[in-house]
Coordinates of C-alpha atoms and ligand atoms in Angstrom, one line a residue:
X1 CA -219.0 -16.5 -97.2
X2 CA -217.2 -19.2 -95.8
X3 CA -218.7 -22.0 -93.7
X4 CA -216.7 -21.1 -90.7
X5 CA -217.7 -17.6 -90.9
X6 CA -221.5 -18.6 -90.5
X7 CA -221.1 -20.8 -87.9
X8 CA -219.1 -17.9 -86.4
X9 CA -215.9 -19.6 -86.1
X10 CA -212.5 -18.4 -86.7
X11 CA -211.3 -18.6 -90.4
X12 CA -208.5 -21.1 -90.9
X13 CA -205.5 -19.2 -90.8
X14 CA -203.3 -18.6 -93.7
X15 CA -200.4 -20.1 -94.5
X16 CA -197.7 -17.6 -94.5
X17 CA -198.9 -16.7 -90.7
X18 CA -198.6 -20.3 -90.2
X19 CA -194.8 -20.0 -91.2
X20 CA -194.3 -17.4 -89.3
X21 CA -195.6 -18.7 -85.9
X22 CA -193.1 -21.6 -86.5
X23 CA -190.0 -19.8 -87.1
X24 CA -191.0 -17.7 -83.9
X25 CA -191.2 -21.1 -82.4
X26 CA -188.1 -22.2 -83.7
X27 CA -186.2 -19.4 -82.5
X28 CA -187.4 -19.7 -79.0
X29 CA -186.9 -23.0 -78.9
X30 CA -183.0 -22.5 -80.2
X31 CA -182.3 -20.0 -78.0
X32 CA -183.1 -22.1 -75.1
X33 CA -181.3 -24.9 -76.2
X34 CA -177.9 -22.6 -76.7
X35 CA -178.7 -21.0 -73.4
X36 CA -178.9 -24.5 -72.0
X37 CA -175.5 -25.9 -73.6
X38 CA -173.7 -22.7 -72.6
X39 CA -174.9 -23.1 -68.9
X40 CA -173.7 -26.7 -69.0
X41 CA -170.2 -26.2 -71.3
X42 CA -169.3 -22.8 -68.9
X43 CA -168.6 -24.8 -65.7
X44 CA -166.6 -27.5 -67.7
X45 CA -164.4 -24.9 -69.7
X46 CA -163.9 -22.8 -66.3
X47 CA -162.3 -26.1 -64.9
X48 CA -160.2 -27.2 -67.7
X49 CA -158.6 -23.7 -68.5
X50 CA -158.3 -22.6 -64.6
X51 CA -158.1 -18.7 -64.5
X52 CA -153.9 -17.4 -63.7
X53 CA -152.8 -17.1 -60.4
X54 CA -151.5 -13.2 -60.4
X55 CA -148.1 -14.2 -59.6
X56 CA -147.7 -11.4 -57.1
X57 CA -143.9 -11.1 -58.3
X58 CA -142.4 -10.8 -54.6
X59 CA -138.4 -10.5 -55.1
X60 CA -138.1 -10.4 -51.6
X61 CA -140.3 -11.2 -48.5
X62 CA -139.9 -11.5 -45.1
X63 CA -139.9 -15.1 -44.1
X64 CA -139.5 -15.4 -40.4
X65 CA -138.1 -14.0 -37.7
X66 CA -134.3 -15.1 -35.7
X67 CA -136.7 -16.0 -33.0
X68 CA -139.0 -18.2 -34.5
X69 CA -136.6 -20.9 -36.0
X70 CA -134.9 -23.3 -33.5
X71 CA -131.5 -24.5 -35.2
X72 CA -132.8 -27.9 -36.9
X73 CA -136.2 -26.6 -38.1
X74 CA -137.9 -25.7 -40.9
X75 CA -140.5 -23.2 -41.7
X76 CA -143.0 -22.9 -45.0
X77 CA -143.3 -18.9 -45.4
X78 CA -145.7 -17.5 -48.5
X79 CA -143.1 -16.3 -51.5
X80 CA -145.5 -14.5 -54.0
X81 CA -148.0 -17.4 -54.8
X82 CA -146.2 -20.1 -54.4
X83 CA -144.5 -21.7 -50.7
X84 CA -141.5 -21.2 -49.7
X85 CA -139.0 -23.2 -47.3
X86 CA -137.2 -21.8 -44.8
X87 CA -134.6 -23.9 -42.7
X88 CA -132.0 -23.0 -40.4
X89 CA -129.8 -26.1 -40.2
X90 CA -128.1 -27.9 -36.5
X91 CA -125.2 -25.6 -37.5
X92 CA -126.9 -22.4 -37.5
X93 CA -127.6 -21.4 -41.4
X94 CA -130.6 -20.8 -43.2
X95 CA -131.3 -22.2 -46.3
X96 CA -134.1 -21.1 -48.5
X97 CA -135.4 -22.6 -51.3
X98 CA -138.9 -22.9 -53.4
X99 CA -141.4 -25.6 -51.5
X100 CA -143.0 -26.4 -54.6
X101 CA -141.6 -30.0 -55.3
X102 CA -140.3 -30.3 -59.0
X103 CA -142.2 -33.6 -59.6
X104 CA -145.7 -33.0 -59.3
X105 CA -145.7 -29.9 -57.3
X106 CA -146.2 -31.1 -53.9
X107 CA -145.5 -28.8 -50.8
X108 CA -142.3 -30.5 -49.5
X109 CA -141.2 -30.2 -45.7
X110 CA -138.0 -30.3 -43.5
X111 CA -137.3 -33.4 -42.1
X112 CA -135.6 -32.6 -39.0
X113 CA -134.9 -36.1 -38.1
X114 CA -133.1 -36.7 -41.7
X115 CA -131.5 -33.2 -42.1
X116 CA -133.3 -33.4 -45.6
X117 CA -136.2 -32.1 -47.5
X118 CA -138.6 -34.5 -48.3
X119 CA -141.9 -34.6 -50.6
X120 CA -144.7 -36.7 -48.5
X121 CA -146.2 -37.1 -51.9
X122 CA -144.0 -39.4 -53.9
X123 CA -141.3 -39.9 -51.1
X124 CA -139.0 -37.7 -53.2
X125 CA -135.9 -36.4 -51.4
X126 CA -133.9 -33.6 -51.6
X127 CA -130.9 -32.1 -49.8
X128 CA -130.6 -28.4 -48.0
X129 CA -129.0 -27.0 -50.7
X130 CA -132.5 -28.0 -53.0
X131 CA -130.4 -30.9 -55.3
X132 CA -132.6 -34.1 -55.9
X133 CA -131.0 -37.2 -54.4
X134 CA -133.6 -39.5 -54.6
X135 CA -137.5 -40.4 -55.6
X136 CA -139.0 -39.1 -58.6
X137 CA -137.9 -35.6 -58.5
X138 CA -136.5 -34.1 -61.8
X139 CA -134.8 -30.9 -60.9
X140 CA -133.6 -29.3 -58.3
X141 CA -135.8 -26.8 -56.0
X142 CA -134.9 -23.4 -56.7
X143 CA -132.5 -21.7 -54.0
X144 CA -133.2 -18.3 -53.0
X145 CA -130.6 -16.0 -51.0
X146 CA -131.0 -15.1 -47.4
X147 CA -130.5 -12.4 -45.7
X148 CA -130.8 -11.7 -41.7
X149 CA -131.1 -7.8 -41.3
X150 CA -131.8 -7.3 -36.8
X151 CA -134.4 -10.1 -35.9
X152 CA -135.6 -10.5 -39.3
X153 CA -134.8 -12.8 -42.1
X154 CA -135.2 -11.7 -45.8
X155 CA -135.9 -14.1 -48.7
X156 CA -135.1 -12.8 -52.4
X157 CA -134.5 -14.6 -55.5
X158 CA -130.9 -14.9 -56.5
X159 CA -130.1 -12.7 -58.9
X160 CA -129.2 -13.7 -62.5
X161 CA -125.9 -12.1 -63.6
Ligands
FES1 S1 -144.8 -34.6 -56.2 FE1 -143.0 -34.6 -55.0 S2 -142.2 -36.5 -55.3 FE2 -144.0 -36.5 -56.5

């Protein structure tokens, strides 16, 4: 009979139940921690890899209507996901072309008191038919075709033949 047993203590415990109490331990505490670094890395990886816009595919929208535009104007009308630029020049055409700036992908804007299109984010310029004539732009802003059909004008990409 063992000391502790007289005294009526516990007995000390052995050591294989020892061993396991620590890996229990261990895994407990692990689990935390990885629950812990994926709550922190989650957020971060969500930001860096941003989930896909559904490019809603729209061929051809309506942009406006006659009586909305005054000649000289310009009006930014939703094509799919992205903007699009409407303008109906002092002459009385409409010219439509992607808003989405080909620098850095500003939202460019008429500029009725230039007759141009112009990107208030790097001063980039363009002219009504979408070709870069100045600032940092790269490329041209794509062009769509326009159709008036009644009091309603159309926007549809140009076909690729
Ligand atoms: S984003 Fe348009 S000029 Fe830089």
């Amino acid at each position: 009979m063992s000391i502790a047993s007289e005294a009526g203590g516990t007995a000390p415990q052995s050591a294989p139940a020892n061993a396991s109490r620590r890996r229990f331990v261990n895994i407990i505490l692990g689990t935390g921690l990885l629950a812990s670094a994926a709550s922190f890395l989650y957020p971060i990886l969500r930001y860096l890899v941003p989930p896909k816009l559904p490019d809603l595919g729209a061929d051809a929208v309506l942009a406006a209507h006659v009586s909305e535009l005054k000649p000289n104007s310009g009006k930014i009308f939703r094509f799919g996901s992205r903007p699009g630029l409407l303008i109906e020049t002092a002459a009385g055409e409409y010219h439509a072309l992607s808003a989405t700036c080909t620098h850095l992908g500003c939202t460019v804007q008429y500029r009725a008191d230039l007759r141009e299109i112009w990107c208030p984010c790097h001063n980039g310029m363009y002219d009504l038919d979408g070709r870069n004539i100045s600032g940092p732009p790269p490329r041209p802003l794509e062009a769509f075709q326009v159709q008036v059909r009644g009091d309603d004008i159309f926007v549809r990409r140009k076909q690729v033949a």
